[in-house]
Short mmCIF file of C-alpha atoms in Angstrom, two decimals:
data_model
loop_
_atom_site.label_atom_id
_atom_site.label_comp_id
_atom_site.label_asym_id
_atom_site.label_seq_id
_atom_site.Cartn_x
_atom_site.Cartn_y
_atom_site.Cartn_z
CA MET W 1 93.13 156.29 97.00
CA SER W 2 90.31 158.69 97.87
CA LEU W 3 87.14 157.12 99.25
CA ASP W 4 85.18 159.40 96.92
CA GLN W 5 85.99 156.89 94.19
CA VAL W 6 83.99 154.16 95.94
CA ARG W 7 81.19 156.21 97.50
CA SER W 8 78.99 155.81 94.43
CA ILE W 9 78.83 152.05 94.87
CA ALA W 10 78.61 152.45 98.67
CA ASP W 11 75.66 154.81 98.22
CA ALA W 12 73.98 152.24 95.97
CA VAL W 13 74.33 149.74 98.82
CA LEU W 14 73.10 152.32 101.36
CA TYR W 15 69.89 153.02 99.45
CA GLU W 16 69.22 149.61 97.91
CA GLY W 17 65.54 148.90 98.51
CA TYR W 18 64.95 152.36 100.04
CA LEU W 19 61.81 152.83 97.95
CA LEU W 20 60.35 150.47 95.36
CA TYR W 21 58.55 151.12 92.10
CA PRO W 22 55.90 152.59 91.72
CA TYR W 23 57.48 154.85 94.37
CA ARG W 24 54.16 155.69 96.00
CA ALA W 25 53.30 155.57 99.69
CA SER W 26 50.00 153.82 98.89
CA SER W 27 51.71 150.92 97.11
CA ASN W 28 51.68 147.63 99.01
CA LYS W 29 55.36 147.15 98.06
CA ASN W 30 56.22 150.22 100.13
CA ARG W 31 54.26 149.27 103.25
CA SER W 32 57.18 147.12 104.42
CA ARG W 33 60.50 148.80 103.71
CA TRP W 34 64.20 148.72 104.59
CA GLN W 35 65.16 145.29 103.26
CA PHE W 36 68.96 145.30 103.54
CA GLY W 37 71.52 145.90 106.25
CA VAL W 38 69.07 146.48 109.10
CA LEU W 39 70.56 146.22 112.60
CA GLY W 40 67.59 146.12 114.96
CA PRO W 41 67.41 147.10 118.62
CA PRO W 42 68.65 144.34 120.97
CA ASN W 43 65.61 144.63 123.26
CA ALA W 44 62.97 144.23 120.57
CA GLU W 45 60.08 141.99 121.52
CA ALA W 46 59.18 139.02 119.33
CA ALA W 47 56.01 140.74 118.09
CA SER W 48 58.07 143.58 116.64
CA PHE W 49 59.85 141.31 114.12
CA GLY W 50 63.02 143.28 114.79
CA GLU W 51 66.17 142.34 112.88
CA GLN W 52 69.30 141.00 114.56
CA PRO W 53 71.26 143.80 116.28
CA GLY W 54 74.74 142.99 114.96
CA MET W 55 76.93 142.26 111.98
CA GLU W 56 80.59 141.26 111.75
CA THR W 57 83.16 140.83 109.01
CA GLN W 58 86.62 139.29 109.02
CA VAL W 59 89.13 140.47 106.42
CA LEU W 60 92.74 139.72 105.57
CA LEU W 61 95.58 142.22 105.31
CA ALA W 62 99.18 141.91 104.23
CA PRO W 63 101.08 144.57 106.24
CA HIS W 64 103.93 146.56 104.67
CA ASP W 65 107.11 147.55 106.50
CA GLY W 66 105.58 150.48 108.41
CA PRO W 67 103.09 150.47 111.32
CA ALA W 68 99.90 149.15 109.71
CA ALA W 69 96.53 150.67 110.56
CA VAL W 70 92.95 150.69 109.31
CA THR W 71 90.36 153.48 109.18
CA VAL W 72 86.80 152.25 109.68
CA HIS W 73 83.81 154.04 108.18
CA LEU W 74 80.41 152.78 109.37
CA ARG W 75 77.65 154.18 107.16
CA PHE W 76 73.91 153.75 107.67
CA LEU W 77 70.54 155.48 107.52
CA GLN W 78 68.70 156.81 110.57
CA LEU W 79 64.94 156.67 110.15
CA GLN W 80 63.16 160.02 110.26
CA VAL W 81 59.40 160.07 110.77
CA ARG W 82 57.74 162.79 108.71
CA GLU W 83 54.28 163.66 110.04
CA VAL W 84 51.84 166.13 108.55
CA TRP W 85 49.86 168.03 111.16
CA ALA W 86 46.65 169.89 110.33
CA PRO W 87 44.16 171.85 112.48
CA ASP W 88 40.74 170.45 113.38
CA ALA W 89 37.60 172.54 113.15
CA ASP W 90 38.31 173.84 116.66
CA GLY W 91 41.89 174.75 115.74
CA THR W 92 43.54 171.81 117.53
CA GLU W 93 46.37 170.33 115.50
CA ARG W 94 46.65 166.60 114.99
CA PRO W 95 48.67 164.30 112.71
CA VAL W 96 46.99 163.31 109.43
CA ASP W 97 47.94 160.97 106.59
CA ARG W 98 47.83 163.75 104.02
CA LEU W 99 47.02 167.39 103.51
CA THR W 100 46.19 169.21 100.29
CA VAL W 101 47.81 172.61 99.93
CA ASP W 102 46.96 174.63 96.81
CA GLY W 103 46.00 171.46 94.94
CA ALA W 104 49.18 169.55 95.84
CA GLU W 105 49.23 166.77 98.41
CA VAL W 106 51.66 166.62 101.32
CA LEU W 107 52.01 163.11 102.80
CA SER W 108 53.13 161.63 106.10
CA TRP W 109 56.01 159.22 105.42
CA ASP W 110 59.19 157.72 106.83
CA GLU W 111 62.32 159.34 105.42
CA ALA W 112 65.94 158.66 106.31
CA VAL W 113 69.05 160.66 107.21
CA GLU W 114 72.54 159.53 106.22
CA ARG W 115 74.95 158.89 109.09
CA GLU W 116 78.64 158.01 109.16
CA VAL W 117 80.85 157.04 112.10
CA VAL W 118 84.61 157.17 111.48
CA LEU W 119 87.34 155.47 113.52
CA ALA W 120 90.58 156.87 112.12
CA ALA W 121 93.84 154.95 111.74
CA LEU W 122 93.28 152.14 114.25
CA PRO W 123 96.60 150.29 114.72
CA LEU W 124 96.52 146.62 113.75
CA GLY W 125 97.20 144.34 116.68
CA GLU W 126 95.29 146.48 119.18
CA ALA W 127 91.71 145.65 120.17
CA VAL W 128 89.41 148.69 120.14
CA ASP W 129 85.91 148.81 121.59
CA THR W 130 83.96 152.07 121.17
CA VAL W 131 80.39 153.27 121.68
CA HIS W 132 78.91 156.13 119.64
CA GLU W 133 75.78 158.17 120.28
CA ILE W 134 73.75 159.27 117.24
CA PRO W 135 71.54 162.18 118.32
CA GLY W 136 67.81 162.18 117.80
CA GLY W 137 65.77 165.30 117.37
CA GLU W 138 62.58 166.98 116.25
CA ASP W 139 62.15 169.67 113.59
CA SER W 140 59.01 171.59 112.66
CA GLU W 141 58.31 173.27 109.33
CA PRO W 142 55.20 175.39 108.68
CA LEU W 143 53.03 174.68 105.65
CA THR W 144 51.71 177.81 103.97
CA ASP W 145 49.35 178.31 101.06
CA ALA W 146 49.83 180.67 98.13
CA ALA W 147 48.41 183.55 100.17
CA GLY W 148 50.99 182.98 102.90
CA ALA W 149 48.51 181.60 105.45
CA VAL W 150 49.76 178.75 107.66
CA VAL W 151 47.54 175.73 106.97
CA GLY W 152 49.52 173.06 108.83
CA ARG W 153 53.03 171.93 109.54
CA ILE W 154 55.48 169.11 108.93
CA VAL W 155 57.09 167.52 111.98
CA ARG W 156 60.20 165.37 111.56
CA ARG W 157 61.34 163.16 114.46
CA ARG W 158 64.38 160.93 114.92
CA LEU W 159 65.11 158.58 117.81
CA PRO W 160 68.63 158.72 119.29
CA LEU W 161 70.71 155.68 118.40
CA THR W 162 73.60 153.99 120.17
CA VAL W 163 76.06 151.90 118.20
CA GLY W 164 79.07 149.90 119.32
CA ILE W 165 82.05 149.14 117.06
CA ARG W 166 84.66 146.59 118.07
CA THR W 167 87.83 145.77 116.15
CA ASP W 168 90.41 143.10 116.85
CA SER W 169 93.11 141.36 114.85
CA VAL W 170 95.31 138.30 115.00
CA VAL W 171 98.27 137.14 112.95
CA ASP W 172 97.43 134.01 110.99
CA ASP W 173 99.91 132.27 108.67
CA GLY W 174 101.78 135.49 107.93
CA TYR W 175 98.65 137.58 107.34
CA THR W 176 96.63 139.76 109.70
CA ARG W 177 93.00 138.73 110.14
CA LEU W 178 91.00 141.78 111.17
CA SER W 179 87.55 141.48 112.73
CA VAL W 180 85.14 144.42 112.68
CA ALA W 181 81.90 143.97 114.61
CA VAL W 182 79.02 146.46 114.71
CA ARG W 183 76.14 146.25 117.17
CA ASN W 184 73.03 148.31 117.77
CA GLU W 185 73.11 149.17 121.49
CA HIS W 186 69.75 150.98 121.68
CA PRO W 187 68.71 150.56 125.33
CA ALA W 188 64.92 150.86 125.12
CA ALA W 189 62.47 148.05 124.45
CA ALA W 190 60.58 147.94 121.13
CA ALA W 191 57.14 146.35 121.26
CA THR W 192 55.96 147.01 117.69
CA LYS W 193 57.37 146.75 114.20
CA ASP W 194 57.34 150.54 113.79
CA ALA W 195 59.15 151.01 117.11
CA ALA W 196 61.81 148.47 116.13
CA ILE W 197 62.60 149.95 112.73
CA ARG W 198 62.74 153.47 114.16
CA ALA W 199 65.45 152.30 116.57
CA SER W 200 67.42 150.46 113.86
CA LEU W 201 70.50 151.16 111.79
CA ILE W 202 69.36 150.84 108.16
CA GLY W 203 71.48 149.95 105.15
CA ALA W 204 74.46 149.49 107.47
CA HIS W 205 77.76 148.76 105.72
CA LEU W 206 81.48 149.32 106.18
CA LEU W 207 84.19 151.07 104.21
CA LEU W 208 87.66 150.09 105.41
CA ARG W 209 90.85 151.85 104.32
CA ALA W 210 94.27 150.30 104.92
CA HIS W 211 97.40 152.28 105.83
CA ASP W 212 100.81 150.68 105.25
CA ALA W 213 99.01 147.45 104.40
CA GLU W 214 96.89 145.97 101.64
CA PHE W 215 93.71 143.93 101.71
CA VAL W 216 93.68 140.39 100.34
CA SER W 217 90.76 139.24 98.21
CA LEU W 218 88.67 136.56 99.91
CA LEU W 219 87.05 135.66 96.58
CA GLU W 220 90.32 135.10 94.74
CA PRO W 221 93.07 134.89 97.38
CA PRO W 222 96.64 134.27 96.28
CA ALA W 223 97.73 130.64 96.58
CA GLY W 224 99.52 131.22 99.86
CA ALA W 225 96.48 132.87 101.43
CA ALA W 226 93.78 130.40 100.42
CA ALA W 227 93.78 128.51 103.72
CA VAL W 228 93.68 131.57 105.97
CA ALA W 229 91.04 133.17 103.72
CA GLY W 230 88.91 130.09 104.30
CA ARG W 231 89.12 130.69 108.06
CA CYS W 232 87.55 134.15 107.80
CA ARG W 233 83.95 134.21 108.99
CA GLN W 234 81.20 136.62 107.96
CA ASN W 235 77.95 137.51 109.69
CA ARG W 236 75.55 139.65 107.65
CA CYS W 237 78.45 141.57 106.10
CA TRP W 238 80.36 140.50 102.98
CA PRO W 239 83.80 142.06 102.26
CA VAL W 240 85.02 142.79 98.72
CA LEU W 241 87.84 144.88 97.29
CA ALA W 242 86.60 148.27 96.11
CA GLY W 243 87.82 151.09 93.90
CA PRO W 244 89.70 150.94 90.59
CA LYS W 245 90.57 147.38 89.62
CA GLY W 246 93.93 146.32 90.97
CA THR W 247 93.91 148.61 94.01
CA THR W 248 94.05 146.94 97.42
CA ASP W 249 93.76 149.69 100.01
CA VAL W 250 89.95 149.97 100.23
CA LEU W 251 87.41 147.31 101.12
CA LEU W 252 83.60 147.43 101.14
CA GLY W 253 81.71 145.32 103.68
CA ALA W 254 78.14 145.10 102.34
CA PRO W 255 74.93 143.42 103.55
CA ILE W 256 74.53 141.94 100.05
CA ILE W 257 77.03 139.65 98.32
CA LEU W 258 79.07 141.42 95.64
CA TYR W 259 82.11 140.66 93.54
CA ASP W 260 85.46 142.38 94.00
CA TYR W 261 85.55 145.87 92.50
CA PRO W 262 81.78 146.33 92.06
CA GLU W 263 80.77 149.21 89.82
CA VAL W 264 77.69 151.24 89.02
CA ALA W 265 77.01 150.79 85.29
CA GLU W 266 78.15 153.84 83.36
CA GLN W 267 74.90 153.70 81.39
CA SER W 268 72.84 154.26 84.55
CA PRO W 269 71.83 157.94 84.87
CA GLY W 270 70.83 157.70 88.53
CA ALA W 271 69.60 155.56 91.41
CA LEU W 272 66.30 153.69 91.20
CA PHE W 273 66.54 151.85 94.55
CA ASP W 274 64.41 148.96 93.34
CA SER W 275 66.44 145.86 94.22
CA THR W 276 68.83 145.87 91.24
CA GLU W 277 66.06 146.07 88.65
CA ILE W 278 67.09 146.90 85.07
CA ASP W 279 67.24 150.67 84.51
CA GLU W 280 65.56 150.59 81.12
CA ILE W 281 62.58 148.56 82.34
CA LEU W 282 61.98 150.76 85.38
CA THR W 283 62.41 153.96 83.39
CA LEU W 284 59.84 152.83 80.84
CA ARG W 285 57.47 151.81 83.64
CA VAL W 286 57.79 155.23 85.26
CA MET W 287 57.01 156.85 81.90
CA THR W 288 53.75 154.87 81.72
CA MET W 289 52.49 156.07 85.12
CA THR W 290 49.52 158.43 85.09
CA GLU W 291 49.97 162.05 86.10
CA ALA W 292 48.05 161.35 89.32
CA GLU W 293 50.38 158.45 90.15
CA LYS W 294 53.43 160.58 89.44
CA ALA W 295 52.05 163.36 91.64
CA GLU W 296 51.65 160.92 94.54
CA ALA W 297 55.18 159.59 94.03
CA ARG W 298 56.58 163.13 94.06
CA ALA W 299 54.70 163.81 97.29
CA THR W 300 55.92 160.55 98.87
CA ASP W 301 59.63 161.29 99.08
CA PRO W 302 62.12 163.83 97.68
CA ARG W 303 64.16 160.99 96.21
CA ALA W 304 61.08 159.62 94.47
CA ARG W 305 60.52 163.09 93.05
CA GLU W 306 64.05 163.02 91.63
CA ILE W 307 63.38 159.69 89.95
CA ILE W 308 60.08 160.79 88.39
CA ASP W 309 61.54 164.08 87.16
CA ARG W 310 64.63 162.36 85.74
CA CYS W 311 62.59 159.75 83.86
CA ASP W 312 60.12 162.34 82.57
CA GLY W 313 62.95 164.51 81.32
CA MET W 314 64.96 161.75 79.66
CA SER W 315 65.68 162.37 75.99
CA PRO W 316 65.31 159.66 73.32
CA ALA W 317 69.11 159.53 73.12
CA GLY W 318 69.35 159.06 76.89
CA LEU W 319 66.80 156.25 76.79
CA GLN W 320 68.70 154.59 73.96
CA GLU W 321 71.81 154.59 76.17
CA LEU W 322 69.98 152.24 78.55
CA HIS W 323 69.11 149.85 75.75
CA GLY W 324 72.58 148.40 75.35
CA LEU W 325 73.84 146.34 72.43
CA LEU W 326 71.65 143.85 70.60
CA ARG W 327 73.09 140.35 70.38
CA ASP W 328 71.81 136.87 69.64
CA PRO W 329 69.82 135.75 72.71
CA HIS W 330 70.45 132.09 71.88
CA LEU W 331 74.18 132.37 72.50
CA PRO W 332 75.74 132.06 75.98
CA ARG W 333 77.05 135.07 77.79
CA PRO W 334 80.77 135.78 77.81
CA ALA W 335 82.81 134.26 80.61
CA ALA W 336 82.83 137.59 82.46
CA HIS W 337 79.05 137.34 82.86
CA PRO W 338 77.32 135.02 85.35
CA GLY W 339 76.27 132.35 82.86
CA PRO W 340 75.97 129.85 81.44
CA ALA W 341 76.70 127.92 84.61
CA VAL W 342 77.09 124.23 85.21
CA GLY W 343 75.18 122.12 87.68
CA GLY W 344 71.72 122.94 86.35
CA ARG W 345 71.72 126.69 86.95
CA ASP W 346 68.71 128.11 85.10
CA VAL W 347 70.05 130.73 82.69
CA GLU W 348 67.88 133.10 80.71
CA PRO W 349 70.23 134.73 78.18
CA SER W 350 69.77 138.46 78.02
CA ALA W 351 69.10 139.97 74.61
CA PHE W 352 71.23 142.94 75.53
CA ASP W 353 74.88 143.12 76.46
CA THR W 354 76.39 146.48 77.37
CA SER W 355 79.96 145.21 77.20
CA GLY W 356 80.42 146.96 73.85
CA ALA W 357 80.64 144.00 71.44
CA PRO W 358 79.25 140.45 71.11
CA TRP W 359 81.54 137.86 72.69
CA TRP W 360 81.40 135.74 69.55
CA ASP W 361 80.82 136.89 65.98
CA PRO W 362 79.91 134.09 63.52
CA ALA W 363 81.48 136.11 60.71
CA ALA W 364 84.77 136.31 62.62
CA ASP W 365 84.92 132.70 63.85
CA ALA W 366 83.20 130.31 61.49
CA SER W 367 84.67 127.34 63.36
CA VAL W 368 82.17 127.79 66.20
CA ARG W 369 78.70 126.40 65.38
CA PRO W 370 76.66 125.80 68.56
CA GLY W 371 73.84 124.28 66.53
CA SER W 372 76.00 121.56 65.00
CA ASP W 373 79.00 121.20 67.32
CA ALA W 374 79.27 118.01 69.32
CA VAL W 375 80.99 116.53 72.36
CA VAL W 376 81.93 112.90 73.01
CA ILE W 377 80.48 111.49 76.26
CA ASP W 378 81.22 107.89 77.26
CA GLY W 379 82.34 107.23 73.69
CA VAL W 380 79.10 108.52 72.21
CA ARG W 381 78.83 111.64 70.02
CA VAL W 382 76.34 114.07 71.59
CA ALA W 383 75.03 116.99 69.54
CA LYS W 384 71.81 118.90 68.95
CA ASP W 385 68.70 116.66 69.33
CA SER W 386 70.61 113.91 71.18
CA LEU W 387 68.82 112.48 74.22
CA VAL W 388 70.72 112.28 77.51
CA ARG W 389 70.01 111.48 81.14
CA VAL W 390 70.93 114.19 83.65
CA HIS W 391 73.02 113.56 86.80
CA PRO W 392 73.73 116.99 88.41
CA SER W 393 76.99 117.07 90.34
CA ARG W 394 78.66 120.47 89.88
CA ARG W 395 77.82 122.62 92.92
CA ALA W 396 74.32 121.18 92.78
CA ASP W 397 71.48 123.20 94.29
CA ALA W 398 67.95 122.32 95.41
CA GLN W 399 66.60 122.69 91.88
CA ASP W 400 68.93 119.94 90.71
CA LEU W 401 67.00 117.41 92.79
CA PHE W 402 64.21 117.70 90.22
CA PHE W 403 66.63 117.13 87.33
CA ALA W 404 68.32 114.01 88.69
CA GLY W 405 67.56 111.06 86.43
CA GLN W 406 65.47 113.11 83.98
CA VAL W 407 65.77 112.67 80.24
CA ALA W 408 66.64 115.82 78.30
CA ARG W 409 67.05 116.85 74.68
CA VAL W 410 70.26 118.62 73.69
CA THR W 411 69.68 121.98 71.97
CA ALA W 412 73.30 123.07 71.51
CA VAL W 413 76.88 122.30 72.49
CA LEU W 414 78.71 125.46 73.51
CA SER W 415 82.30 126.38 74.29
CA ASP W 416 83.20 129.32 76.49
CA VAL W 417 86.22 131.59 76.18
CA ASP W 418 88.08 129.58 78.84
CA GLY W 419 87.83 126.35 76.87
CA GLY W 420 84.98 124.86 78.91
CA THR W 421 82.14 122.93 77.28
CA HIS W 422 78.49 123.47 78.19
CA VAL W 423 75.58 121.40 76.93
CA ALA W 424 72.28 123.27 76.60
CA LEU W 425 69.20 121.18 77.40
CA VAL W 426 65.43 121.15 77.67
CA LEU W 427 63.68 118.39 79.63
CA VAL W 428 61.74 115.98 77.46
CA ASP W 429 58.85 115.76 79.93
CA ASP W 430 58.62 119.53 80.43
CA PRO W 431 55.27 120.69 78.92
CA ALA W 432 56.93 124.04 78.17
CA ALA W 433 59.98 122.56 76.42
CA ASP W 434 58.96 123.90 73.00
CA LEU W 435 58.36 127.34 74.48
CA HIS W 436 61.78 127.32 76.21
CA ASP W 437 63.38 126.31 72.92
CA TRP W 438 61.56 129.10 71.08
CA TYR W 439 62.85 131.93 73.26
CA GLY W 440 66.20 130.40 74.17
CA ARG W 441 65.76 129.51 77.83
CA TYR W 442 67.93 126.49 78.48
CA PHE W 443 69.57 124.57 81.30
CA TYR W 444 73.33 124.17 81.05
CA PHE W 445 75.27 121.14 82.23
CA ALA W 446 78.83 119.91 81.93
CA PRO W 447 79.42 116.79 79.82
CA ASP W 448 80.38 114.72 82.89
CA GLU W 449 76.88 115.34 84.32
CA LEU W 450 75.22 113.62 81.35
CA THR W 451 74.82 110.02 80.16
CA PRO W 452 73.79 109.45 76.53
CA LEU W 453 70.76 107.26 76.02
CA THR W 454 71.30 104.02 74.13
CA VAL W 455 69.89 103.64 70.63
CA GLU W 456 67.03 101.55 72.02
CA GLU W 457 66.21 104.05 74.78
CA THR W 458 66.30 106.94 72.30
CA ALA W 459 63.95 105.14 69.93
CA ARG W 460 61.54 104.29 72.76
CA HIS W 461 61.41 107.87 74.06
CA ARG W 462 60.82 109.28 70.61
CA GLU W 463 58.08 106.76 69.93
CA GLU W 464 56.40 107.64 73.24
CA ASN W 465 56.50 111.33 72.38
CA ARG W 466 54.94 110.73 68.99
CA ALA W 467 52.18 108.75 70.68
#
């Protein structure tokens, strides 16, 4: 399979958080950048708040009959400082925050340059330790006005980077466990935050391609590989299968946790960089920006200019594409979506589902009635308006500590497409319970996490609430 088929999702990882809405240099959100996949210089001082210098992933392969090998692609951004220089009254040039040329502003800003290091067809079973030099440099571009007079210049500077890549593999229970470690080897000290980030690898991630072997999913390993999959260790790099579903020759090691075969939504017309925000919301927000705000965003970064121009030029039909399909927000998501979950996970059902059709149509399946369906717990029928006591136990998280022992009112009993039962609740003592019920924000628990209140307890609680 060609890596071109997975580069779109890899590019989304590379630029995630590159620039946040409102895409302006003056925005406080953009004063501290580069949130994901940052490998900082190893000699950074504590005051620089430099990130850790390394990341490592361990993956599983099932070799074929031939000599198995893996090609490693390390991709990252190299920071590029863009400074605007302008002459003083005496003609001496100096860096400035901004310069106005023919009514348009030119800003100083930190850009980035894409880099990729490739280690081709490394044989499995052989340890490889390599060091790669990424050149720095300085470029100068004159700024001229409409009359052709030079009024300043743009200077772009990049620090040289040094990166080490180490691979090793061992045979474990019939599979090959491959380790790929990446480390920033920048030799100089970094005393400040700016110095540290300028000597960092940004958005660092891995694309691995197998030859005469296939990768094994660590999320859903086959039964015979479950134990060895559990022995794989990850450090700031999470491996998932990538490409068309069912293929096993390409793996993405990302600094954010993804599912196998991640995809960029086909409805998305282009990158927005803003930490997985919803395209429609961000597009509408961009459309509400003033012309002055849009002008500053365009001057901030070429990629911000692309976003502003794309949103401004979007047709009503294109905007409608982002809107998705209207469905009942009070119904749970289909099993393929990340909710409802058990163990007290707070689920806010989305009013829009771009899967193409609602997972459940009342007209097609009249036997499903979440508002009146019931489940028997400890011999007691539990349905809408029943009172229960909550005992979180399914993969409980910190939030569940606040639910333990609380009394809740059942709002619906739901069944998912896999036959599981989920009980939707609001807490009786929650001052916002009526509001949650109004817009369909519930907490979902499994029946074995609930104890029905006795008749006496139910009567007492309802009397207290009336009082």
